[in-house]
Amino acid sequence: MIALSAAALASLSLLAACGDDSGPPELVWYINPDPNPPDGFPGAFGQAGIAERCSNDRYTVRTELLPQSATEQRIQLLRRLVAEDSSISLMSLDPVFIAEFAAADLLEPLPEDLASELSPATLQGALAGATWEDRLVAAPLWANTQVLWYRKSLAQRAGLDMTQPVTWDQIIEAAAANGATVGVQANKYEGYVVWINALIEGAGGSIVTDTEAGPDASVDIGAQAGTEAAQVIRKLASSSAAQPDLSVSNEGTVLGPLASDAGGFMVNWTFAYNNYAGGPVQDDLGWARYPRTVAGEQSAPPIGGINVGVSPYGEHTDLALDAVRCITSLENQVTYAIETANMPARQAAYDDAELREQFPADLLDLWQESIDTAGPRPPSPYWSTIVNATLSRWHPANEVDPTSTPADSASFIEDALKGRVLL
Amino acid sequence: MSTETAGAPPRARVTDRSRSEERLAWRLVAPAVVVMLAVTAYPILRALYLSLFQYRATAPDDREFLGIDNYVTVLTDPLWWRDVWNTVLIMVVTVGVELVIGFAFAYVMWKIIFARGLIRTSILIPYGIITVVSAFAWQFAFSLNNGFVNGWLPFMDSDFNWFGQHWSAMTAIMVSEIWKTTPFMALLLLAGLSQVSGDMVEAAQVDGASWWQRLYKVILPNMRAAIMVAVLFRALDAFRIFDNIYVMTRGAQNTESVSFLTYRQVIEQFELGLGSALSVLLFLSVLLIAFVLVKLFRVDLAAARRES
């Protein structure tokens, strides 16, 4: 007994020693995985590099890696925050999850001065994705968008004038007539809903509106715009321009076919540029604004990216809010963009000389324009319910029927939001 | 199991010694019982309780008592029945195939004379591989981009997407499941085979029984208990299939199992109430399968485990 309590005392004093460890407090920043650094890259890369540069004598920032898929990132962060995990100070969040986190009070609103500094300096599209109920609840670190990537030689063979806006019909026909393919993301995951949403927004509609009403949001996927979107999906899925792995395709699987001899078209995020830069197809690689759903109506490119949020349950909320300032600073956004091809959320960063040297000027302009005129996914606290309900009716792409799928999915999403059906 | 059915000893024989032995036995198992109650009984009861509520973890304040409404929602939903059908199908096909291949493996391991250790080890290797790893390996094998299955099967189109349709995706999942767990089945059957007395088989041979007759009339009836244990274990495992589906299709192409459905409600949707109702139903299904199998094989489990 005596030996036991002595041991307990000893371990207690050890614990105490750990607690008042000298040195500044540590802020743990949960980050999404960055691309692999190039061979021989010196020092810390990507967000780990930012963490290193933002550590100072008041606090150190340490990164902790989240899973690869956005869905899994959401699950892990949400589960920890719901349990009031005090070990998270900062987190990298996909903009589509901001509404859910903010509505559940799991994000510390940014202080007035930081918010008013960020608002005018940040691209509108990125800012919207960090706002909930008119308050800035996270700071945009970088903004992502999709453009149409294509092989110049193929467009020329097909006689497509790529200086003018193109429609989905045009590129599908051009690819099919020349034995090439159109790469899209249509696996049963968030990325497929990104495509569906962009098609619907491009036809002037939305999957849902009035999302602040939560479960009573208005479900509009069954309207005309939904039918237009389904027609594009149907057309591609039943055409020879569809890649054979269409139903399991993602951002990675479409990279290969574009570089193949057959070539083709592909919609993909900004990171795709780094995949081809310096490679054999670099000179033949073209880019244009996201294709139009209907001729004559401007397209609505997808928008993504990462916002940095502060947990209300972390031990040093004030220090974490201070660290956000540094993490999302202009310099860090530029460095991060050069390293990863994930584009800055701040307007001024696009004028940076080093960034303009790294990426073609017209591409930078296209990205900036895309972000500012994007058709974001509707910010709803029930977004993951909407995604799963949509996927259950729109996947696989080759079974989408423009006459029934949109209406059918509308009533299913409604039932799912009201909790009347299993998802 | 129960002492009553085995015939209770006469009361007169309860001595001081046996009574104190019994007390000691209770004291010895007490820690285990407490741990079991804490880690098994409590979560089960908690799930039962939660299943009566509308309860979303991200909106804990909106918790609402529903009674059995969650169960009604689940049992009247076509998705639940579709997933039950998928799960039963996977269970029946995989256990059936595993039983046949597993028996062949067990027979080989039993009869083999040369390189016995080596052959037994190689047969058991797949079972030593983590299910997630085996699922990834098979996913890559069937994958259109970097797989080899299309290339190896002469009648397959090289552009065939295994995960593009329901039946081919189910096949891929079942192949992975069978590959991974057949060794386990073989191991359990080998235990049964080694219990079959060599004298009996020899006697049958002397009496002129053919190989098939010896197998059907002597060997199989004598290892009924082992077959029952093997089928029971594997059936319960197969009914709870999750890893392969999670890795290979994520439930796409209608390949979702009951476990995966439960996972999606609890973990992805944070619907603790509905998800708990699903896990209670999953638990009851497993119980039902165990009951049916035990009845079907008419085997006393205690006897199968060689308890007196």
XYZ file of C-alpha atoms in Angstrom:
731
model
C 0.000 0.000 0.000
C 2.711 2.450 1.023
C 4.786 1.628 -2.018
C 1.720 2.138 -4.182
C 0.878 5.590 -2.862
C 4.529 6.581 -3.081
C 4.497 5.610 -6.733
C 1.282 7.562 -7.246
C 2.819 10.620 -5.614
C 5.905 10.317 -7.748
C 3.879 10.151 -10.934
C 1.766 13.109 -9.792
C 4.828 15.250 -9.312
C 6.040 14.111 -12.725
C 2.751 15.261 -14.211
C 3.063 18.600 -12.507
C 6.562 18.942 -13.906
C 5.130 18.368 -17.379
C 2.488 21.041 -16.842
C 4.740 23.972 -16.053
C 7.203 23.002 -18.753
C 9.142 26.101 -19.704
C 8.661 27.624 -23.152
C 5.678 29.204 -24.871
C 2.329 27.373 -25.130
C 1.751 25.142 -28.097
C -1.099 25.740 -30.556
C -2.112 22.593 -32.422
C -3.254 23.256 -35.983
C -5.153 20.423 -37.707
C -4.302 20.645 -41.396
C -5.506 18.894 -44.523
C -2.690 17.066 -46.345
C -0.646 19.220 -48.726
C 0.766 17.883 -51.996
C 4.128 16.129 -51.749
C 7.065 18.531 -51.706
C 9.375 18.350 -54.725
C 12.545 16.289 -54.300
C 15.167 18.048 -52.248
C 12.827 20.773 -50.983
C 14.640 22.484 -48.106
C 12.827 22.939 -44.802
C 9.145 22.588 -43.993
C 6.681 22.573 -46.896
C 3.163 23.941 -47.292
C 1.140 24.467 -44.138
C 3.909 22.937 -42.017
C 6.159 25.691 -43.371
C 3.600 28.340 -42.451
C 3.350 26.877 -38.941
C 7.097 27.121 -38.566
C 7.212 30.722 -39.780
C 4.314 31.710 -37.491
C 5.820 30.276 -34.324
C 7.318 32.999 -32.151
C 8.337 33.547 -28.547
C 4.705 33.810 -27.394
C 3.527 30.533 -28.895
C 4.591 27.715 -31.198
C 2.290 26.335 -33.870
C 2.431 22.581 -34.388
C 0.592 20.874 -37.260
C -1.384 17.670 -36.993
C -2.436 15.884 -40.171
C -6.093 15.191 -41.084
C -7.208 12.439 -43.517
C -7.047 12.967 -47.283
C -10.731 13.269 -48.140
C -12.738 16.357 -47.175
C -15.550 14.163 -45.877
C -13.172 12.379 -43.502
C -11.657 15.693 -42.388
C -15.115 16.923 -41.456
C -15.917 13.751 -39.531
C -12.740 13.874 -37.474
C -12.915 17.574 -36.631
C -16.619 17.533 -35.895
C -16.366 14.490 -33.664
C -13.548 16.050 -31.672
C -15.190 19.459 -31.354
C -18.569 18.035 -30.348
C -16.673 16.348 -27.497
C -15.089 19.737 -26.662
C -11.554 18.497 -27.356
C -9.218 21.113 -25.887
C -6.205 19.903 -27.876
C -7.376 21.589 -31.095
C -6.559 25.277 -31.407
C -6.650 25.880 -35.132
C -8.079 23.932 -38.040
C -7.981 23.973 -41.806
C -11.561 23.698 -43.008
C -13.116 23.245 -46.418
C -15.507 26.181 -47.010
C -18.516 23.863 -47.502
C -18.333 22.813 -43.859
C -18.186 26.340 -42.435
C -21.987 26.601 -42.120
C -22.329 23.348 -40.204
C -19.484 24.158 -37.805
C -20.589 27.749 -37.269
C -24.246 26.854 -36.728
C -23.187 24.389 -34.026
C -21.046 27.124 -32.372
C -17.836 25.229 -33.055
C -16.000 28.203 -34.575
C -14.805 31.249 -32.682
C -15.919 34.352 -34.660
C -12.971 36.492 -35.775
C -12.486 39.738 -33.817
C -13.799 42.921 -35.450
C -10.413 44.385 -36.385
C -9.224 41.196 -38.098
C -12.542 40.810 -39.910
C -12.486 44.371 -41.174
C -8.891 43.937 -42.321
C -9.642 40.698 -44.204
C -12.931 41.744 -45.814
C -11.640 44.268 -48.352
C -8.392 42.366 -48.989
C -9.909 38.962 -49.783
C -11.554 37.762 -52.991
C -15.354 37.907 -52.697
C -15.821 34.232 -53.531
C -13.413 33.153 -50.793
C -14.899 35.567 -48.281
C -18.415 34.221 -48.825
C -17.182 30.735 -47.979
C -15.894 31.897 -44.593
C -18.992 33.802 -43.546
C -22.002 32.536 -41.626
C -24.948 34.736 -40.689
C -23.032 37.855 -41.747
C -20.065 37.136 -39.474
C -16.609 36.116 -40.569
C -16.045 32.843 -38.693
C -12.795 31.767 -40.383
C -9.956 33.333 -42.362
C -9.472 32.188 -45.982
C -5.963 30.773 -46.490
C -6.298 29.848 -50.118
C -9.028 29.676 -52.725
C -9.526 26.866 -55.154
C -11.432 26.850 -58.392
C -11.920 24.621 -61.397
C -11.143 25.532 -64.973
C -11.386 23.604 -68.225
C -8.009 22.037 -69.079
C -7.547 20.799 -72.631
C -5.030 19.810 -75.279
C -4.566 22.600 -77.784
C -3.895 20.158 -80.620
C -7.199 18.401 -79.996
C -9.210 21.620 -79.869
C -7.616 22.620 -83.140
C -8.431 19.266 -84.782
C -12.015 19.578 -83.583
C -12.199 23.132 -84.887
C -13.164 24.574 -81.509
C -12.415 28.249 -80.946
C -11.238 28.181 -77.343
C -10.980 31.962 -77.057
C -14.772 31.981 -76.938
C -16.729 30.376 -74.088
C -17.525 26.720 -74.809
C -20.456 24.602 -73.657
C -20.424 21.070 -72.273
C -22.222 19.891 -75.432
C -19.433 21.291 -77.581
C -16.553 19.688 -75.723
C -18.319 16.315 -75.378
C -18.997 16.244 -79.124
C -15.484 17.446 -79.968
C -13.903 14.763 -77.787
C -16.192 11.979 -79.023
C -15.549 12.857 -82.675
C -11.779 12.690 -82.159
C -11.477 9.573 -79.998
C -10.659 11.646 -76.930
C -12.334 11.890 -73.530
C -13.753 14.491 -71.150
C -12.521 13.998 -67.592
C -14.921 14.794 -64.749
C -15.290 13.755 -61.120
C -18.206 11.327 -60.775
C -17.308 8.868 -58.043
C -19.796 8.614 -55.165
C -18.192 11.449 -53.178
C -18.251 15.189 -52.565
C -16.429 15.872 -55.855
C -19.368 14.586 -57.910
C -21.691 17.017 -56.137
C -19.192 19.777 -56.971
C -19.775 18.946 -60.639
C -23.569 18.627 -60.316
C -23.709 21.918 -58.399
C -21.607 23.737 -60.993
C -23.841 22.444 -63.794
C -27.004 23.538 -61.976
C -25.583 26.941 -60.974
C -24.438 27.370 -64.554
C -28.041 26.948 -65.686
C -29.157 29.618 -63.234
C -30.481 27.292 -60.547
C -29.393 25.840 -57.214
C -29.557 22.489 -55.465
C -31.123 24.172 -52.439
C -31.873 27.780 -51.462
C -32.943 29.478 -48.239
C -30.471 27.247 -46.416
C -30.566 29.268 -43.202
C -33.928 27.591 -42.588
C -31.974 24.368 -41.916
C -34.219 21.338 -42.493
C -36.883 23.588 -44.041
C -34.607 24.861 -46.807
C -36.184 25.046 -50.226
C -35.031 22.168 -52.449
C -34.756 23.373 -56.030
C -32.808 20.579 -57.716
C -36.006 19.385 -59.394
C -36.447 22.629 -61.344
C -35.450 23.306 -64.952
C -31.767 23.900 -64.069
C -31.612 20.434 -62.552
C -32.934 18.964 -65.776
C -30.338 20.891 -67.805
C -27.589 19.513 -65.537
C -28.929 15.971 -65.843
C -28.941 16.325 -69.627
C -25.229 17.187 -69.649
C -24.413 14.253 -67.364
C -26.567 11.924 -69.464
C -24.928 13.147 -72.650
C -21.411 12.547 -71.361
C -22.201 9.207 -69.684
C -23.760 7.788 -72.863
C -21.052 9.166 -75.148
C -17.727 7.635 -76.135
C -16.118 10.718 -74.582
C -16.842 9.282 -71.131
C -13.843 7.659 -69.480
C -14.393 3.957 -68.761
C -13.976 4.529 -65.021
C -16.512 7.375 -65.000
C -18.431 6.039 -62.011
C -15.288 5.940 -59.840
C -13.449 8.917 -61.326
C -11.912 11.607 -59.130
C -9.449 14.495 -59.387
C -6.551 12.057 -59.676
C -7.880 9.497 -62.167
C -8.591 12.145 -64.832
C -5.010 13.466 -64.908
C -3.599 10.534 -66.875
C -6.050 10.468 -69.814
C -5.465 14.172 -70.548
C -1.747 13.517 -70.963
C -2.300 10.410 -73.103
C -1.950 10.414 -76.889
C -5.710 10.631 -77.359
C -5.746 13.719 -75.144
C -8.969 15.417 -74.317
C -10.664 17.828 -71.955
C -10.810 17.845 -68.180
C -12.353 19.969 -65.464
C -10.105 20.099 -62.443
C -8.789 22.292 -59.638
C -5.800 24.633 -59.863
C -3.341 22.019 -58.548
C -3.565 20.220 -61.904
C -1.207 22.794 -63.425
C 1.723 21.585 -61.331
C 1.011 18.054 -62.524
C 1.849 18.969 -66.134
C 4.284 21.872 -65.675
C 7.683 20.868 -66.938
C 6.275 17.648 -68.409
C 5.964 16.499 -72.026
C 2.487 17.989 -72.627
C 3.158 21.388 -71.096
C 3.290 23.173 -74.439
C 0.090 21.541 -75.642
C -1.817 22.253 -72.411
C -4.554 24.838 -72.705
C -6.957 26.320 -70.184
C -10.261 28.108 -70.439
C -13.142 29.143 -68.241
C -15.349 26.347 -66.893
C -17.733 25.111 -69.639
C -21.270 26.486 -69.885
C -24.255 24.330 -69.046
C -26.486 26.198 -71.483
C -25.283 28.223 -74.452
C -25.455 31.961 -73.883
C -25.439 31.779 -70.095
C -22.208 32.391 -68.156
C -20.775 29.346 -66.406
C -20.485 29.123 -62.610
C -17.092 27.541 -61.809
C -16.800 25.531 -58.583
C -15.019 27.128 -55.673
C -13.167 25.447 -52.850
C -10.062 26.091 -50.835
C -9.222 26.134 -47.173
C -10.227 28.478 -44.373
C -8.467 28.598 -41.036
C -10.835 28.489 -38.079
C -10.297 28.762 -34.340
C -11.848 26.270 -31.937
C -13.785 27.765 -29.006
C -12.571 24.869 -26.832
C -8.814 25.340 -27.308
C -6.800 26.456 -24.288
C -5.410 29.644 -25.835
C -8.169 31.064 -28.011
C -6.689 34.573 -27.941
C -3.266 33.370 -29.076
C -4.899 31.210 -31.744
C -6.788 34.207 -33.141
C -3.483 36.027 -33.242
C -1.849 33.127 -35.076
C -4.618 33.216 -37.724
C -3.406 36.688 -38.670
C 0.075 35.367 -39.385
C -1.022 32.124 -41.039
C -3.228 33.878 -43.587
C -0.889 36.821 -44.174
C -0.135 37.977 -47.703
C 3.441 36.642 -47.598
C 2.379 33.213 -46.413
C -0.383 32.964 -49.032
C 2.091 33.789 -51.801
C 4.705 31.317 -50.585
C 2.034 28.659 -50.161
C 0.691 29.244 -53.677
C 4.146 28.999 -55.218
C 4.832 25.768 -53.368
C 1.522 24.009 -53.941
C -0.309 25.738 -56.835
C -3.152 26.334 -54.377
C -4.108 29.896 -55.223
C -4.184 32.790 -52.731
C -7.426 34.087 -51.252
C -6.064 37.614 -51.037
C -6.451 39.867 -54.045
C -3.057 41.550 -53.718
C -1.213 38.235 -53.817
C -2.013 37.876 -57.520
C 0.193 40.890 -58.275
C 3.180 39.314 -56.576
C 6.139 39.202 -58.938
C 7.346 35.790 -57.834
C 3.875 34.244 -58.265
C 3.521 35.778 -61.732
C 6.858 34.281 -62.659
C 5.781 30.830 -61.524
C 2.412 30.738 -63.313
C 1.348 32.086 -66.736
C -0.283 35.480 -66.374
C -3.432 34.547 -68.302
C -3.880 31.479 -66.092
C -3.605 33.593 -62.939
C -6.168 36.005 -64.346
C -8.479 33.115 -65.243
C -8.228 31.654 -61.749
C -8.917 35.004 -60.138
C -11.912 35.599 -62.391
C -13.220 32.081 -61.710
C -13.004 32.541 -57.956
C -14.780 35.863 -58.093
C -17.629 34.651 -60.322
C -17.916 31.159 -58.896
C -21.133 29.333 -58.140
C -20.464 28.086 -54.609
C -22.150 25.057 -53.112
C -25.014 26.301 -50.930
C -23.787 27.030 -47.392
C -26.044 24.854 -45.238
C -25.550 23.301 -41.799
C -27.103 20.211 -43.399
C -24.735 20.139 -46.365
C -23.501 16.594 -45.756
C -27.106 15.367 -45.622
C -27.791 17.125 -48.915
C -24.643 15.638 -50.467
C -25.492 12.101 -49.420
C -29.106 12.402 -50.527
C -28.051 13.836 -53.901
C -25.451 11.121 -54.421
C -27.914 8.370 -53.607
C -30.053 9.462 -56.579
C -27.456 10.847 -59.057
C -24.848 8.104 -58.783
C -23.868 6.334 -61.010
C -23.794 8.918 -63.768
C -24.867 6.470 -66.472
C -28.197 5.958 -64.716
C -29.085 9.656 -64.549
C -32.338 10.289 -66.398
C -33.132 13.968 -67.081
C -36.872 13.281 -66.961
C -36.945 11.638 -63.534
C -33.665 11.987 -61.585
C -33.925 15.705 -60.671
C -37.527 15.507 -59.411
C -36.915 12.204 -57.682
C -33.818 13.542 -55.921
C -35.677 16.712 -54.879
C -38.297 14.806 -52.921
C -35.627 12.509 -51.484
C -33.471 15.427 -50.276
C -36.562 16.967 -48.687
C -37.379 13.731 -46.871
C -33.747 13.362 -45.776
C -33.615 16.909 -44.398
C -36.762 16.263 -42.381
C -35.340 12.952 -41.111
C -38.141 10.908 -42.663
C -35.865 8.475 -44.510
C -32.638 6.638 -43.964
C -29.730 8.132 -45.794
C -23.498 -23.711 -20.087
C -26.269 -24.564 -17.708
C -25.664 -26.965 -14.888
C -29.336 -27.926 -14.636
C -29.456 -29.657 -18.022
C -26.243 -31.472 -17.264
C -27.926 -32.888 -14.154
C -27.562 -31.058 -10.877
C -25.413 -32.834 -8.308
C -27.296 -34.033 -5.205
C -27.649 -31.300 -2.585
C -26.105 -33.445 0.134
C -22.709 -33.255 -1.550
C -22.343 -29.501 -0.979
C -19.528 -29.413 1.527
C -17.799 -26.499 3.207
C -14.916 -27.001 0.870
C -16.958 -26.826 -2.297
C -18.805 -23.812 -0.952
C -15.587 -21.920 -0.265
C -14.275 -22.974 -3.664
C -17.365 -21.472 -5.208
C -16.831 -18.241 -3.287
C -13.228 -18.135 -4.472
C -14.370 -18.730 -8.040
C -16.747 -15.795 -7.842
C -14.008 -13.595 -6.450
C -11.664 -14.639 -9.222
C -14.112 -13.887 -12.028
C -15.403 -10.689 -10.433
C -12.871 -8.342 -12.085
C -13.618 -9.829 -15.487
C -17.363 -9.520 -14.896
C -16.994 -5.884 -13.864
C -14.895 -5.103 -16.944
C -17.372 -6.907 -19.193
C -20.272 -4.970 -17.707
C -18.420 -1.700 -18.192
C -17.314 -2.257 -21.773
C -20.175 -4.405 -23.104
C -23.333 -4.122 -21.069
C -23.113 -0.368 -20.568
C -22.644 0.531 -24.254
C -25.441 -1.868 -25.242
C -27.857 -0.359 -22.746
C -26.751 3.130 -23.709
C -27.419 2.378 -27.395
C -30.847 1.017 -26.473
C -31.591 4.225 -24.587
C -30.283 6.547 -27.307
C -32.256 4.701 -29.969
C -35.438 6.129 -28.475
C -34.429 9.722 -29.255
C -34.123 12.076 -32.178
C -30.553 13.130 -31.358
C -28.019 14.766 -33.643
C -24.585 15.245 -32.079
C -24.141 18.632 -33.759
C -27.454 19.865 -32.326
C -27.591 18.271 -28.847
C -30.135 20.820 -27.608
C -32.745 19.632 -30.103
C -32.850 16.166 -28.547
C -36.382 14.831 -28.544
C -37.965 11.632 -27.200
C -39.450 9.556 -30.005
C -40.239 6.174 -28.452
C -39.977 3.468 -31.086
C -40.302 5.884 -34.026
C -36.664 5.378 -35.049
C -37.319 1.645 -35.386
C -40.441 2.306 -37.425
C -38.466 4.658 -39.696
C -35.769 2.033 -40.247
C -38.041 -0.966 -40.713
C -40.330 0.796 -43.180
C -37.436 2.168 -45.251
C -36.634 0.345 -48.495
C -32.927 1.196 -48.026
C -32.752 -0.909 -44.852
C -34.270 -3.941 -46.568
C -32.051 -3.492 -49.618
C -28.975 -3.428 -47.367
C -30.204 -6.440 -45.375
C -30.587 -8.346 -48.641
C -27.065 -7.331 -49.742
C -25.636 -8.390 -46.407
C -27.423 -11.745 -46.366
C -26.321 -12.377 -49.936
C -22.686 -11.628 -49.081
C -22.953 -13.816 -45.992
C -24.474 -16.829 -47.757
C -22.196 -16.718 -50.806
C -18.930 -16.088 -48.967
C -19.574 -18.597 -46.194
C -20.712 -21.199 -48.748
C -17.651 -20.785 -50.930
C -15.326 -20.573 -47.933
C -16.764 -23.785 -46.510
C -15.962 -25.737 -49.671
C -12.509 -24.238 -50.318
C -11.743 -24.167 -46.609
C -12.548 -27.860 -46.321
C -10.275 -28.655 -49.240
C -7.469 -26.665 -47.591
C -8.117 -28.326 -44.234
C -8.032 -31.752 -45.893
C -4.716 -30.944 -47.543
C -3.269 -29.646 -44.279
C -4.520 -32.785 -42.515
C -3.232 -35.326 -45.017
C -0.013 -33.651 -46.058
C 3.131 -35.532 -45.149
C 6.036 -33.555 -46.617
C 6.749 -29.859 -45.883
C 3.808 -29.823 -43.503
C 4.778 -26.658 -41.634
C 5.533 -24.751 -44.825
C 2.253 -25.672 -46.510
C 0.160 -24.980 -43.430
C 1.846 -21.593 -43.047
C 1.354 -20.590 -46.667
C -2.322 -21.478 -46.537
C -2.725 -19.321 -43.442
C -0.901 -16.228 -44.761
C -3.970 -14.332 -46.086
C -5.568 -14.526 -42.668
C -2.552 -12.772 -41.200
C -3.098 -9.778 -43.445
C -5.139 -6.888 -42.105
C -8.570 -6.704 -43.778
C -8.094 -3.084 -44.846
C -4.796 -3.962 -46.503
C -6.324 -6.933 -48.294
C -9.244 -4.731 -49.401
C -6.838 -2.172 -50.872
C -4.808 -4.923 -52.554
C -7.915 -6.323 -54.223
C -9.204 -2.892 -55.095
C -5.959 -2.184 -56.923
C -6.127 -5.608 -58.565
C -9.627 -4.946 -59.914
C -8.962 -1.272 -60.662
C -9.260 -0.153 -64.235
C -6.173 2.078 -64.089
C -3.578 -0.094 -62.411
C -5.232 -3.479 -61.938
C -4.327 -6.780 -63.551
C -7.582 -8.729 -63.295
C -8.883 -7.589 -66.689
C -5.575 -8.535 -68.263
C -5.508 -11.989 -66.705
C -9.070 -12.937 -67.548
C -9.103 -13.672 -71.299
C -12.882 -13.194 -71.652
C -12.833 -9.742 -69.984
C -12.846 -6.514 -71.944
C -9.732 -4.547 -70.937
C -11.952 -1.473 -70.361
C -14.279 -3.246 -67.957
C -14.865 -1.236 -64.787
C -15.458 -3.754 -61.986
C -16.758 -1.076 -59.660
C -19.122 0.333 -62.288
C -22.039 -2.094 -61.822
C -23.732 -3.760 -58.908
C -22.918 -7.404 -59.617
C -19.289 -6.957 -60.591
C -18.677 -4.691 -57.593
C -20.308 -7.259 -55.296
C -18.119 -9.948 -56.875
C -14.966 -7.954 -56.180
C -16.006 -7.413 -52.564
C -16.827 -11.084 -52.088
C -13.598 -12.274 -53.710
C -11.614 -10.129 -51.298
C -13.645 -11.376 -48.341
C -13.260 -15.029 -49.395
C -9.537 -14.711 -50.043
C -8.981 -13.150 -46.669
C -11.027 -15.466 -44.449
C -10.911 -18.897 -46.091
C -7.759 -19.754 -44.068
C -9.678 -19.074 -40.861
C -12.393 -21.466 -41.992
C -9.727 -24.024 -42.942
C -8.117 -23.714 -39.532
C -11.383 -24.363 -37.682
C -12.187 -27.295 -39.971
C -8.705 -28.723 -39.484
C -9.383 -28.772 -35.747
C -12.524 -30.781 -36.502
C -10.729 -33.132 -38.873
C -8.065 -33.958 -36.338
C -10.796 -35.013 -33.918
C -12.070 -37.657 -36.315
C -10.711 -40.959 -35.073
C -8.392 -42.671 -37.518
C -9.692 -46.066 -36.351
C -13.191 -45.249 -37.555
C -11.974 -44.189 -40.987
C -9.807 -47.305 -41.218
C -12.706 -49.521 -40.130
C -14.887 -47.998 -42.835
C -12.143 -48.598 -45.374
C -11.826 -52.232 -44.324
C -15.596 -52.571 -44.702
C -15.197 -51.485 -48.319
C -16.444 -47.881 -48.125
C -15.316 -45.742 -51.058
C -13.533 -42.382 -50.516
C -16.794 -40.456 -50.971
C -18.647 -42.767 -48.608
C -15.956 -42.346 -45.969
C -16.167 -38.581 -46.366
C -19.956 -38.382 -46.194
C -20.757 -41.170 -43.751
C -17.772 -41.048 -41.398
C -15.682 -37.887 -41.543
C -18.304 -35.167 -41.998
C -20.825 -36.457 -39.413
C -18.038 -36.758 -36.878
C -16.916 -33.165 -37.347
C -20.394 -31.666 -37.332
C -19.638 -29.624 -34.211
C -16.500 -28.140 -35.779
C -18.357 -27.290 -38.995
C -21.057 -25.661 -36.934
C -18.544 -23.530 -35.016
C -16.760 -22.572 -38.246
C -19.968 -21.650 -40.063
C -21.312 -19.790 -37.042
C -18.166 -17.706 -36.545
C -17.821 -16.893 -40.209
C -21.515 -16.176 -40.734
C -21.549 -13.692 -37.864
C -18.350 -12.084 -39.160
C -19.648 -11.941 -42.709
C -22.930 -10.395 -41.610
C -20.992 -7.553 -40.024
C -18.885 -6.960 -43.173
C -17.576 -3.392 -43.271
C -13.877 -2.935 -44.166
C -14.010 -4.323 -47.693
C -17.019 -2.203 -48.626
C -15.581 0.899 -46.983
C -12.327 0.600 -48.908
C -13.534 -0.744 -52.253
C -16.820 1.009 -53.056
C -17.907 3.099 -50.080
C -21.355 1.627 -50.653
C -21.589 2.825 -54.261
C -23.439 0.674 -56.807
C -25.794 -0.551 -54.109
C -23.102 -2.571 -52.355
C -23.890 -1.207 -48.918
C -24.122 -3.590 -45.945
C -26.064 -3.095 -42.732
C -22.868 -2.212 -40.839
C -21.954 0.389 -43.427
C -25.428 1.905 -43.230
C -25.069 2.140 -39.451
C -21.626 3.697 -39.809
C -22.977 6.343 -42.155
C -25.792 7.327 -39.807
C -23.697 7.478 -36.644
C -20.303 8.627 -37.866
C -21.034 10.590 -41.035
C -24.446 12.042 -40.215
C -23.918 12.238 -36.445
C -27.481 10.886 -36.065
C -26.916 9.166 -32.740
C -30.574 8.224 -32.217
C -31.297 6.676 -35.598
C -27.828 5.143 -35.703
C -28.295 3.531 -32.298
C -31.599 2.052 -33.465
C -29.727 0.597 -36.439
C -26.995 -0.877 -34.260
C -29.601 -2.439 -31.966
C -31.242 -4.001 -35.021
C -27.844 -5.186 -36.236
C -27.236 -6.784 -32.845
C -30.635 -8.505 -32.941
C -29.954 -9.791 -36.466
C -26.664 -11.308 -35.349
C -28.423 -12.899 -32.386
C -31.081 -14.329 -34.696
C -28.503 -15.792 -37.081
C -26.639 -17.412 -34.195
C -29.899 -18.877 -32.850
C -30.984 -20.234 -36.240
C -27.587 -21.800 -36.919
C -27.412 -23.459 -33.527
C -30.938 -24.848 -34.024
C -30.160 -25.906 -37.584
C -27.090 -27.932 -36.685
C -28.650 -29.230 -33.464
C -25.280 -29.025 -31.739
C -24.694 -28.485 -28.072
C -22.139 -25.665 -27.972
C -20.791 -26.840 -24.645
C -20.160 -30.270 -26.113
C -18.515 -28.691 -29.133
C -16.099 -26.900 -26.848
C -15.418 -30.154 -24.996
C -16.880 -28.896 -21.755
C -18.402 -31.619 -19.610
